Amino acid sequence: TLITTPISYSKDAPDTSIVYKAADSMLFDVSSNQIYLWNDASIDYKELRLKAFKIGINWQEHVLSADQELDSNGTEIGRPHFTQDGQTMEARRMLYNYETKKGKIYELLSKEDQGIIHSSEVKRIDDSSYFSKKAVYTTCDAPHPHFGFEASKMKVVPNKLIVAGPTHLVISNIPTPLVLPF
């Protein structure tokens, strides 16, 4: 007779594999239960894809963090790219809890239908919608848009709806007196 013992994993272990890699180096910090990846780092977890210059994985908190870096000329390299459920986002810095599917994103650039939304700070909630602070909706694809509608608060439900408070037209970083109530 063959006797087998089932493998038991920690209750904190993810329910599937997290595949991660980096071109430069990896650091496993056993005392804090974290992993750090540098230079062309990437993570694949279920439907989530994350690429950035620097990525951290905190196993206890279930948090992924991603950051860009500045090269010797001060040029941004390795800006975080986040893809989940067919939605792609690019930002300066990201924090994402892979258990709750909530996150905080800084200087987000996202494409919605025919437009582009530039947000200074974003809270992503579990149903893939997000709330933005100081967001600009534009069709200009320049890194710093020449025109757009700026709102202090905005909610985006991808491929369905964009809701904003009072907005005003901004041209070349100059606010115009044209204000829309919603």
Coordinates of N, CA, C and O in Angstrom, one line a residue:
T1 N 0.8 -1.2 0.0 CA 0.0 0.0 0.0 C 0.9 1.2 0.0 O 1.9 1.3 0.6
L2 N 0.4 2.3 -0.7 CA 1.1 3.5 -0.8 C 0.3 4.5 0.1 O -0.9 4.7 -0.1
I3 N 1.0 5.2 1.0 CA 0.4 6.2 1.9 C 1.0 7.5 1.4 O 2.2 7.7 1.3
T4 N 0.1 8.5 1.1 CA 0.5 9.8 0.7 C 0.0 10.8 1.7 O -1.1 10.7 2.3
T5 N 0.8 11.8 2.0 CA 0.4 12.9 2.9 C 0.1 14.1 2.1 O 1.0 14.6 1.3
P6 N -1.0 14.8 2.2 CA -1.3 16.0 1.4 C -0.4 17.1 1.8 O 0.0 17.2 3.0
I7 N 0.0 17.9 0.8 CA 0.9 19.0 1.1 C 0.0 20.2 1.7 O -1.0 20.5 1.1
S8 N 0.4 20.7 2.8 CA -0.3 21.9 3.3 C 0.5 23.1 3.2 O 1.7 23.1 3.6
Y9 N -0.1 24.2 2.7 CA 0.6 25.4 2.5 C 0.2 26.4 3.6 O -0.9 26.2 4.2
S10 N 0.9 27.4 3.7 CA 0.6 28.5 4.7 C -0.7 29.1 4.2 O -1.0 29.2 3.0
K11 N -1.6 29.6 5.2 CA -2.8 30.2 4.8 C -2.6 31.6 4.1 O -3.4 32.1 3.5
D12 N -1.3 32.1 4.2 CA -1.0 33.4 3.6 C -0.5 33.2 2.1 O -0.3 34.1 1.4
A13 N -0.3 31.9 1.7 CA 0.2 31.6 0.4 C -0.9 32.0 -0.7 O -2.0 31.8 -0.5
P14 N -0.4 32.5 -1.8 CA -1.4 32.8 -2.9 C -2.0 31.5 -3.4 O -1.3 30.5 -3.3
D15 N -3.1 31.6 -4.0 CA -3.8 30.4 -4.5 C -3.3 29.9 -5.8 O -3.7 28.8 -6.3
T16 N -2.4 30.6 -6.5 CA -1.7 30.1 -7.7 C -0.3 30.7 -7.7 O 0.0 31.5 -6.9
S17 N 0.4 30.3 -8.7 CA 1.8 30.7 -8.8 C 1.9 32.2 -9.2 O 1.1 32.7 -10.0
I18 N 2.9 32.8 -8.7 CA 3.3 34.2 -9.1 C 4.6 34.0 -9.8 O 5.6 33.6 -9.2
V19 N 4.7 34.3 -11.1 CA 5.9 34.2 -11.9 C 6.5 35.6 -12.0 O 5.9 36.5 -12.4
Y20 N 7.8 35.7 -11.5 CA 8.5 37.0 -11.5 C 9.9 36.8 -12.1 O 10.5 35.7 -12.0
K21 N 10.4 37.9 -12.7 CA 11.8 37.9 -13.2 C 12.3 39.3 -13.3 O 11.5 40.2 -13.2
A22 N 13.6 39.4 -13.4 CA 14.3 40.7 -13.5 C 15.6 40.5 -14.3 O 16.2 39.4 -14.2
A23 N 16.0 41.5 -15.1 CA 17.2 41.5 -15.9 C 18.4 41.7 -15.0 O 19.5 41.1 -15.3
D24 N 18.3 42.5 -14.0 CA 19.5 42.8 -13.2 C 19.7 42.0 -12.0 O 20.5 41.1 -11.9
S25 N 18.8 42.2 -11.0 CA 19.0 41.4 -9.7 C 17.7 41.2 -9.0 O 16.7 41.9 -9.2
M26 N 17.7 40.2 -8.1 CA 16.6 40.0 -7.2 C 17.2 39.9 -5.8 O 18.2 39.3 -5.6
L27 N 16.4 40.4 -4.8 CA 16.8 40.3 -3.4 C 15.6 39.7 -2.7 O 14.5 40.2 -2.7
F28 N 15.9 38.6 -1.9 CA 14.9 38.0 -1.1 C 15.2 38.4 0.4 O 16.3 38.0 0.9
D29 N 14.4 39.1 1.0 CA 14.5 39.5 2.3 C 13.6 38.6 3.2 O 12.4 38.9 3.3
V30 N 14.2 37.6 3.8 CA 13.5 36.6 4.5 C 12.9 37.2 5.8 O 11.8 36.8 6.2
S31 N 13.6 38.1 6.4 CA 13.1 38.6 7.7 C 11.8 39.4 7.6 O 11.0 39.4 8.4
S32 N 11.7 40.2 6.4 CA 10.5 40.9 6.2 C 9.5 40.3 5.2 O 8.5 40.8 4.9
N33 N 9.9 39.1 4.7 CA 9.1 38.3 3.8 C 8.8 39.1 2.5 O 7.6 39.2 2.1
Q34 N 9.8 39.7 1.9 CA 9.7 40.5 0.7 C 10.7 40.1 -0.3 O 11.8 39.6 0.0
I35 N 10.3 40.4 -1.6 CA 11.2 40.2 -2.7 C 11.3 41.5 -3.5 O 10.3 42.2 -3.7
Y36 N 12.5 41.8 -3.9 CA 12.7 43.1 -4.7 C 13.4 42.7 -6.0 O 14.3 41.9 -6.1
L37 N 12.8 43.2 -7.1 CA 13.3 42.9 -8.5 C 13.8 44.3 -9.1 O 13.1 45.3 -9.0
W38 N 14.9 44.2 -9.8 CA 15.4 45.5 -10.4 C 15.7 45.3 -11.9 O 16.2 44.2 -12.3
N39 N 15.5 46.3 -12.7 CA 15.8 46.4 -14.1 C 15.0 45.4 -15.0 O 15.3 44.2 -15.0
D40 N 14.1 46.0 -15.7 CA 13.2 45.2 -16.6 C 12.5 44.1 -15.8 O 12.5 42.9 -16.2
A41 N 12.0 44.4 -14.7 CA 11.3 43.4 -13.8 C 9.9 43.2 -14.3 O 9.2 44.1 -14.9
S42 N 9.4 42.0 -14.1 CA 8.0 41.7 -14.5 C 7.4 40.6 -13.6 O 8.1 39.8 -13.0
I43 N 6.1 40.7 -13.5 CA 5.3 39.8 -12.7 C 4.1 39.3 -13.5 O 3.4 40.1 -14.1
D44 N 3.8 38.0 -13.4 CA 2.6 37.5 -14.0 C 1.9 36.7 -12.9 O 2.4 35.8 -12.3
Y45 N 0.6 37.1 -12.6 CA -0.2 36.5 -11.6 C -1.6 36.4 -12.1 O -2.2 37.5 -12.2
K46 N -2.1 35.2 -12.3 CA -3.5 35.1 -12.9 C -3.6 36.0 -14.1 O -2.8 35.8 -15.1
E47 N -4.6 36.9 -14.2 CA -4.8 37.8 -15.3 C -4.0 39.1 -15.2 O -4.1 39.9 -16.1
L48 N -3.2 39.2 -14.2 CA -2.4 40.4 -13.9 C -1.0 40.4 -14.6 O -0.3 39.3 -14.4
R49 N -0.6 41.4 -15.2 CA 0.7 41.5 -15.8 C 1.3 42.9 -15.4 O 0.6 43.9 -15.5
L50 N 2.5 42.9 -14.8 CA 3.1 44.1 -14.3 C 4.5 44.1 -14.7 O 5.3 43.2 -14.6
K51 N 4.9 45.3 -15.4 CA 6.3 45.5 -15.8 C 6.8 46.8 -15.3 O 6.0 47.8 -15.4
A52 N 8.0 46.9 -14.8 CA 8.6 48.2 -14.3 C 10.1 48.0 -14.1 O 10.6 46.9 -14.2
F53 N 10.7 49.1 -13.8 CA 12.2 49.1 -13.5 C 12.4 48.4 -12.2 O 13.2 47.5 -12.1
K54 N 11.6 48.7 -11.2 CA 11.7 48.1 -9.9 C 10.4 47.6 -9.4 O 9.4 48.4 -9.4
I55 N 10.3 46.4 -8.9 CA 9.1 45.8 -8.4 C 9.4 45.2 -7.0 O 10.4 44.5 -6.8
G56 N 8.5 45.4 -6.1 CA 8.6 44.7 -4.8 C 7.4 43.9 -4.5 O 6.3 44.2 -4.9
I57 N 7.6 42.7 -3.9 CA 6.5 41.9 -3.5 C 6.5 41.7 -2.0 O 7.5 41.2 -1.5
N58 N 5.5 42.1 -1.3 CA 5.3 41.9 0.1 C 4.4 40.8 0.4 O 3.2 40.9 0.2
W59 N 4.9 39.6 0.7 CA 4.0 38.4 0.9 C 3.1 38.5 2.0 O 2.0 37.9 2.0
Q60 N 3.5 39.1 3.1 CA 2.6 39.2 4.3 C 1.4 40.2 4.0 O 0.3 39.9 4.4
E61 N 1.7 41.3 3.4 CA 0.6 42.3 3.2 C -0.1 42.0 1.8 O -1.1 42.7 1.5
H62 N 0.4 41.1 1.0 CA -0.2 40.8 -0.3 C -0.1 42.0 -1.3 O -1.1 42.3 -2.0
V63 N 1.0 42.8 -1.2 CA 1.1 44.0 -2.0 C 2.2 43.9 -2.9 O 3.3 43.5 -2.6
L64 N 1.9 44.3 -4.2 CA 2.9 44.5 -5.2 C 3.2 46.0 -5.3 O 2.2 46.8 -5.3
S65 N 4.4 46.4 -5.4 CA 4.8 47.8 -5.6 C 5.7 47.9 -6.9 O 6.5 47.0 -7.1
A66 N 5.5 49.0 -7.7 CA 6.3 49.1 -8.9 C 6.7 50.6 -9.0 O 5.8 51.5 -8.8
D67 N 7.9 50.8 -9.4 CA 8.4 52.2 -9.5 C 9.3 52.3 -10.8 O 9.9 51.3 -11.3
Q68 N 9.4 53.5 -11.3 CA 10.2 53.8 -12.4 C 11.6 54.2 -11.8 O 11.8 54.3 -10.6
E69 N 12.5 54.6 -12.7 CA 13.9 55.0 -12.2 C 14.3 56.2 -13.2 O 13.8 56.3 -14.3
L70 N 15.2 57.0 -12.7 CA 15.8 58.0 -13.5 C 17.2 57.6 -13.9 O 18.0 57.2 -13.0
D71 N 17.5 57.7 -15.2 CA 18.9 57.4 -15.6 C 19.8 58.6 -15.3 O 19.4 59.6 -14.7
S72 N 21.1 58.5 -15.7 CA 22.1 59.5 -15.4 C 21.8 60.9 -16.0 O 22.2 61.9 -15.6
N73 N 20.9 60.9 -17.1 CA 20.5 62.1 -17.7 C 19.2 62.7 -17.1 O 18.7 63.7 -17.6
G74 N 18.6 62.0 -16.2 CA 17.4 62.4 -15.6 C 16.2 62.0 -16.4 O 15.1 62.4 -16.1
T75 N 16.3 61.1 -17.3 CA 15.3 60.6 -18.1 C 14.6 59.4 -17.4 O 15.3 58.5 -16.9
E76 N 13.3 59.4 -17.5 CA 12.5 58.3 -16.8 C 12.7 57.0 -17.6 O 12.6 57.0 -18.8
I77 N 13.0 55.9 -16.9 CA 13.1 54.6 -17.5 C 12.3 53.6 -16.7 O 12.2 53.7 -15.5
G78 N 11.8 52.6 -17.4 CA 11.1 51.5 -16.7 C 9.8 52.0 -16.0 O 9.4 51.5 -15.0
R79 N 9.1 52.8 -16.7 CA 7.8 53.3 -16.1 C 6.8 52.1 -16.0 O 6.7 51.3 -16.9
P80 N 6.2 51.9 -14.8 CA 5.3 50.7 -14.6 C 4.2 50.6 -15.6 O 3.5 51.6 -15.9
H81 N 4.0 49.5 -16.2 CA 2.9 49.1 -17.0 C 2.1 48.0 -16.4 O 2.6 47.0 -16.0
F82 N 0.8 48.2 -16.2 CA -0.1 47.3 -15.5 C -1.2 46.9 -16.4 O -1.9 47.7 -17.0
T83 N -1.4 45.6 -16.6 CA -2.5 45.1 -17.4 C -3.3 44.1 -16.6 O -2.7 43.1 -16.0
Q84 N -4.6 44.3 -16.6 CA -5.5 43.3 -15.9 C -6.9 43.5 -16.6 O -7.4 44.6 -16.8
D85 N -7.5 42.3 -16.8 CA -8.8 42.3 -17.4 C -8.9 43.1 -18.7 O -9.9 43.8 -19.0
G86 N -7.9 43.0 -19.5 CA -7.8 43.7 -20.8 C -7.6 45.2 -20.7 O -7.6 45.9 -21.7
Q87 N -7.4 45.8 -19.5 CA -7.2 47.2 -19.3 C -5.7 47.4 -19.0 O -5.1 46.8 -18.2
T88 N -5.1 48.4 -19.7 CA -3.7 48.7 -19.6 C -3.5 50.1 -19.0 O -4.2 51.0 -19.4
M89 N -2.6 50.2 -18.0 CA -2.4 51.5 -17.4 C -0.9 51.7 -17.3 O -0.1 50.8 -17.2
E90 N -0.5 53.0 -17.3 CA 0.9 53.3 -17.2 C 1.0 54.4 -16.1 O 0.2 55.3 -16.1
A91 N 2.0 54.3 -15.2 CA 2.1 55.3 -14.1 C 3.5 55.5 -13.7 O 4.4 54.8 -14.1
R92 N 3.7 56.4 -12.8 CA 5.0 56.7 -12.2 C 5.3 55.7 -11.0 O 6.3 55.2 -10.9
R93 N 4.2 55.4 -10.2 CA 4.4 54.5 -9.1 C 3.0 53.8 -8.9 O 2.0 54.4 -9.0
M94 N 3.1 52.5 -8.5 CA 1.9 51.7 -8.3 C 2.0 50.9 -7.0 O 3.1 50.4 -6.7
L95 N 0.9 50.8 -6.2 CA 0.8 49.9 -5.1 C -0.5 49.1 -5.4 O -1.5 49.7 -5.7
Y96 N -0.4 47.8 -5.3 CA -1.6 46.9 -5.6 C -1.7 45.7 -4.7 O -0.7 45.0 -4.6
N97 N -2.8 45.6 -4.1 CA -3.1 44.4 -3.2 C -3.7 43.3 -4.1 O -4.8 43.5 -4.5
Y98 N -3.0 42.2 -4.3 CA -3.5 41.2 -5.2 C -4.6 40.3 -4.6 O -5.2 39.6 -5.3
E99 N -4.8 40.5 -3.3 CA -5.9 39.7 -2.7 C -7.2 40.5 -2.8 O -8.2 40.0 -3.2
T100 N -7.2 41.8 -2.5 CA -8.4 42.6 -2.5 C -8.6 43.2 -3.9 O -9.7 43.8 -4.2
K101 N -7.6 43.2 -4.8 CA -7.6 43.9 -6.1 C -7.8 45.4 -6.0 O -8.4 46.0 -6.9
K102 N -7.4 46.0 -4.9 CA -7.4 47.4 -4.8 C -6.0 48.0 -4.9 O -5.0 47.3 -4.6
G103 N -5.9 49.2 -5.3 CA -4.5 49.8 -5.4 C -4.5 51.3 -5.4 O -5.6 51.9 -5.5
K104 N -3.3 51.8 -5.3 CA -3.1 53.3 -5.3 C -2.1 53.5 -6.4 O -1.0 52.8 -6.5
I105 N -2.4 54.5 -7.3 CA -1.5 54.7 -8.5 C -1.2 56.2 -8.5 O -2.1 57.0 -8.3
Y106 N 0.0 56.5 -8.8 CA 0.4 57.9 -8.9 C 0.8 58.3 -10.3 O 1.5 57.5 -11.0
E107 N 0.3 59.4 -10.8 CA 0.6 59.9 -12.2 C 0.2 58.9 -13.2 O 1.0 58.4 -14.0
L108 N -1.1 58.6 -13.2 CA -1.6 57.5 -14.1 C -1.9 58.1 -15.5 O -2.4 59.2 -15.6
L109 N -1.6 57.3 -16.5 CA -2.0 57.6 -17.9 C -2.8 56.4 -18.3 O -2.3 55.2 -18.3
S110 N -4.1 56.6 -18.6 CA -5.0 55.5 -19.0 C -5.7 55.9 -20.3 O -6.1 57.0 -20.4
K111 N -6.0 54.9 -21.1 CA -6.8 55.2 -22.4 C -8.2 54.6 -22.2 O -8.4 53.5 -21.8
E112 N -9.1 55.5 -22.4 CA -10.5 55.1 -22.3 C -11.2 55.5 -23.7 O -11.3 56.7 -24.0
D113 N -11.6 54.5 -24.4 CA -12.3 54.7 -25.7 C -11.4 55.6 -26.6 O -10.3 55.2 -26.9
Q114 N -11.9 56.7 -27.0 CA -11.1 57.6 -27.9 C -10.2 58.6 -27.2 O -9.5 59.3 -27.8
G115 N -10.3 58.6 -25.8 CA -9.7 59.7 -25.0 C -8.6 59.1 -24.1 O -8.4 57.9 -24.0
I116 N -7.8 60.0 -23.6 CA -6.7 59.7 -22.6 C -7.0 60.4 -21.3 O -7.3 61.6 -21.4
I117 N -6.8 59.7 -20.2 CA -7.0 60.4 -18.9 C -5.7 60.4 -18.2 O -5.0 59.4 -18.0
H118 N -5.2 61.7 -17.8 CA -4.0 61.9 -17.0 C -4.5 62.2 -15.6 O -5.2 63.1 -15.4
S119 N -4.1 61.4 -14.6 CA -4.5 61.6 -13.2 C -3.3 61.7 -12.3 O -2.3 61.0 -12.5
S120 N -3.4 62.6 -11.3 CA -2.3 62.7 -10.4 C -2.3 61.6 -9.4 O -1.2 61.1 -9.0
E121 N -3.4 61.2 -8.9 CA -3.5 60.2 -7.9 C -4.8 59.4 -8.1 O -5.9 60.0 -8.3
V122 N -4.7 58.1 -8.0 CA -5.9 57.2 -8.3 C -6.0 56.1 -7.3 O -5.0 55.6 -6.8
K123 N -7.2 55.9 -6.9 CA -7.5 54.7 -6.0 C -8.3 53.7 -6.9 O -9.4 54.1 -7.4
R124 N -7.8 52.6 -7.1 CA -8.4 51.5 -7.9 C -9.2 50.6 -7.0 O -8.7 50.2 -5.9
I125 N -10.5 50.4 -7.3 CA -11.3 49.5 -6.5 C -11.5 48.2 -7.2 O -11.2 48.1 -8.4
D126 N -12.0 47.2 -6.5 CA -12.0 45.8 -7.0 C -12.8 45.5 -8.3 O -12.5 44.6 -9.0
D127 N -13.7 46.3 -8.7 CA -14.5 46.0 -9.9 C -13.8 46.7 -11.2 O -14.5 46.9 -12.2
S128 N -12.5 47.0 -11.1 CA -11.7 47.6 -12.1 C -12.0 49.1 -12.4 O -11.5 49.7 -13.3
S129 N -13.0 49.6 -11.7 CA -13.2 51.1 -11.8 C -12.2 51.8 -10.8 O -11.6 51.2 -10.0
Y130 N -12.1 53.1 -11.1 CA -11.2 53.8 -10.2 C -11.6 55.3 -10.0 O -12.4 55.8 -10.8
F131 N -11.1 55.9 -8.9 CA -11.4 57.2 -8.6 C -10.1 58.0 -8.7 O -9.1 57.6 -8.3
S132 N -10.2 59.2 -9.4 CA -9.1 60.0 -9.7 C -9.1 61.4 -9.0 O -10.2 61.9 -8.9
K133 N -8.0 61.9 -8.6 CA -7.9 63.2 -8.1 C -7.1 64.0 -9.2 O -6.2 63.5 -9.7
K134 N -7.6 65.2 -9.4 CA -7.0 66.1 -10.4 C -6.7 65.4 -11.7 O -5.6 65.0 -12.0
A135 N -7.8 65.1 -12.4 CA -7.7 64.4 -13.7 C -7.9 65.2 -14.9 O -8.7 66.2 -14.8
V136 N -7.3 65.0 -16.0 CA -7.5 65.7 -17.3 C -7.9 64.7 -18.3 O -7.2 63.7 -18.6
Y137 N -9.1 64.9 -18.9 CA -9.5 64.1 -20.1 C -9.2 64.8 -21.3 O -9.5 66.0 -21.5
T138 N -8.5 64.1 -22.3 CA -8.1 64.7 -23.5 C -8.0 63.7 -24.6 O -8.1 62.5 -24.4
T139 N -7.9 64.2 -25.8 CA -7.6 63.4 -27.0 C -6.2 63.6 -27.5 O -5.8 62.9 -28.5
C140 N -5.5 64.5 -26.9 CA -4.1 64.8 -27.2 C -3.2 63.7 -26.7 O -3.2 63.4 -25.5
D141 N -2.4 63.1 -27.5 CA -1.6 61.9 -27.1 C -0.1 62.4 -26.7 O 0.7 61.5 -26.4
A142 N 0.1 63.7 -26.5 CA 1.4 64.1 -26.0 C 1.6 63.8 -24.5 O 0.6 63.7 -23.8
P143 N 2.8 63.6 -24.1 CA 3.0 63.3 -22.6 C 2.5 64.4 -21.7 O 2.0 64.1 -20.6
H144 N 2.5 65.6 -22.1 CA 1.9 66.7 -21.4 C 0.9 67.3 -22.4 O 1.2 68.1 -23.3
P145 N -0.4 67.0 -22.2 CA -1.4 67.4 -23.2 C -1.5 68.9 -23.4 O -1.4 69.6 -22.5
H146 N -1.8 69.3 -24.7 CA -1.9 70.7 -25.0 C -3.3 71.2 -24.6 O -3.5 72.4 -24.5
F147 N -4.3 70.3 -24.5 CA -5.6 70.8 -24.1 C -6.3 69.6 -23.4 O -5.9 68.5 -23.5
G148 N -7.4 69.9 -22.7 CA -8.2 68.9 -22.1 C -9.2 69.5 -21.1 O -9.2 70.7 -20.8
F149 N -10.0 68.6 -20.6 CA -11.0 69.0 -19.6 C -10.5 68.5 -18.2 O -10.3 67.3 -18.0
E150 N -10.3 69.5 -17.3 CA -9.7 69.1 -16.0 C -10.8 69.1 -14.9 O -11.6 70.0 -14.9
A151 N -10.8 68.1 -14.1 CA -11.7 67.9 -13.0 C -10.9 67.6 -11.7 O -9.9 66.9 -11.8
S152 N -11.4 68.1 -10.6 CA -10.7 67.8 -9.3 C -11.0 66.4 -8.9 O -10.1 65.8 -8.3
K153 N -12.1 65.8 -9.3 CA -12.5 64.4 -9.0 C -13.1 63.8 -10.2 O -13.9 64.4 -10.9
M154 N -12.8 62.5 -10.4 CA -13.4 61.8 -11.5 C -13.5 60.3 -11.1 O -12.7 59.7 -10.5
K155 N -14.6 59.7 -11.6 CA -14.8 58.2 -11.4 C -14.8 57.6 -12.8 O -15.5 58.1 -13.7
V156 N -14.0 56.6 -13.1 CA -14.0 55.9 -14.4 C -14.4 54.5 -14.2 O -13.8 53.7 -13.4
V157 N -15.4 54.0 -15.0 CA -15.7 52.6 -15.1 C -15.3 52.3 -16.5 O -16.0 52.7 -17.5
P158 N -14.2 51.5 -16.7 CA -13.7 51.3 -18.0 C -14.7 50.7 -19.0 O -15.5 49.9 -18.7
N159 N -14.6 51.3 -20.2 CA -15.5 50.9 -21.4 C -17.0 51.2 -21.1 O -17.8 50.6 -21.8
K160 N -17.3 51.9 -20.1 CA -18.7 52.2 -19.8 C -19.0 53.7 -19.5 O -19.9 54.3 -20.1
L161 N -18.3 54.3 -18.6 CA -18.7 55.5 -18.0 C -17.6 56.3 -17.4 O -16.7 55.7 -16.8
I162 N -17.6 57.6 -17.6 CA -16.7 58.6 -16.9 C -17.6 59.6 -16.2 O -18.4 60.3 -16.9
V163 N -17.5 59.7 -14.9 CA -18.3 60.7 -14.2 C -17.3 61.7 -13.5 O -16.4 61.3 -12.9
A164 N -17.6 63.0 -13.7 CA -16.7 64.0 -13.1 C -17.5 65.1 -12.5 O -18.7 65.3 -12.9
G165 N -16.9 65.8 -11.5 CA -17.5 66.9 -10.9 C -17.4 68.1 -11.9 O -17.1 67.9 -13.1
P166 N -17.5 69.3 -11.4 CA -17.3 70.5 -12.3 C -15.9 70.4 -13.0 O -14.9 70.1 -12.4
T167 N -15.9 70.6 -14.3 CA -14.7 70.6 -15.1 C -14.5 71.9 -15.8 O -15.5 72.7 -16.1
H168 N -13.3 72.2 -16.2 CA -13.0 73.4 -17.0 C -12.0 73.1 -18.1 O -11.2 72.2 -17.9
L169 N -12.1 73.8 -19.2 CA -11.2 73.6 -20.3 C -9.9 74.2 -20.0 O -9.8 75.3 -19.5
V170 N -8.8 73.4 -20.2 CA -7.4 73.9 -20.0 C -6.7 73.8 -21.4 O -6.8 72.8 -22.0
I171 N -6.1 74.9 -21.8 CA -5.3 74.9 -23.0 C -3.9 75.4 -22.7 O -3.7 76.5 -22.1
S172 N -2.9 74.6 -23.0 CA -1.5 74.8 -22.8 C -1.3 75.2 -21.3 O -0.7 76.2 -21.0
N173 N -1.9 74.4 -20.4 CA -1.8 74.6 -18.9 C -2.4 75.8 -18.4 O -2.1 76.3 -17.3
I174 N -3.2 76.5 -19.2 CA -3.9 77.7 -18.8 C -5.4 77.5 -18.7 O -6.0 77.1 -19.7
P175 N -6.0 77.6 -17.5 CA -7.4 77.4 -17.4 C -8.2 78.5 -18.1 O -7.8 79.6 -18.0
T176 N -9.2 78.0 -18.8 CA -10.1 79.0 -19.5 C -11.4 79.2 -18.6 O -11.6 78.5 -17.7
P177 N -12.1 80.3 -18.9 CA -13.3 80.5 -18.1 C -14.5 79.5 -18.5 O -15.5 79.5 -17.8
L178 N -14.3 78.7 -19.5 CA -15.3 77.7 -19.9 C -15.4 76.6 -18.8 O -14.5 75.8 -18.7
V179 N -16.5 76.5 -18.1 CA -16.7 75.5 -17.0 C -17.9 74.7 -17.4 O -19.0 75.3 -17.7
L180 N -17.8 73.4 -17.2 CA -19.0 72.5 -17.4 C -19.4 72.1 -16.0 O -18.6 71.7 -15.2
P181 N -20.7 72.0 -15.7 CA -21.2 71.7 -14.4 C -20.9 70.2 -14.0 O -20.8 69.9 -12.8
F182 N -20.9 69.3 -15.0 CA -20.6 67.9 -14.7 C -20.0 67.2 -15.8 O -20.0 67.7 -16.9

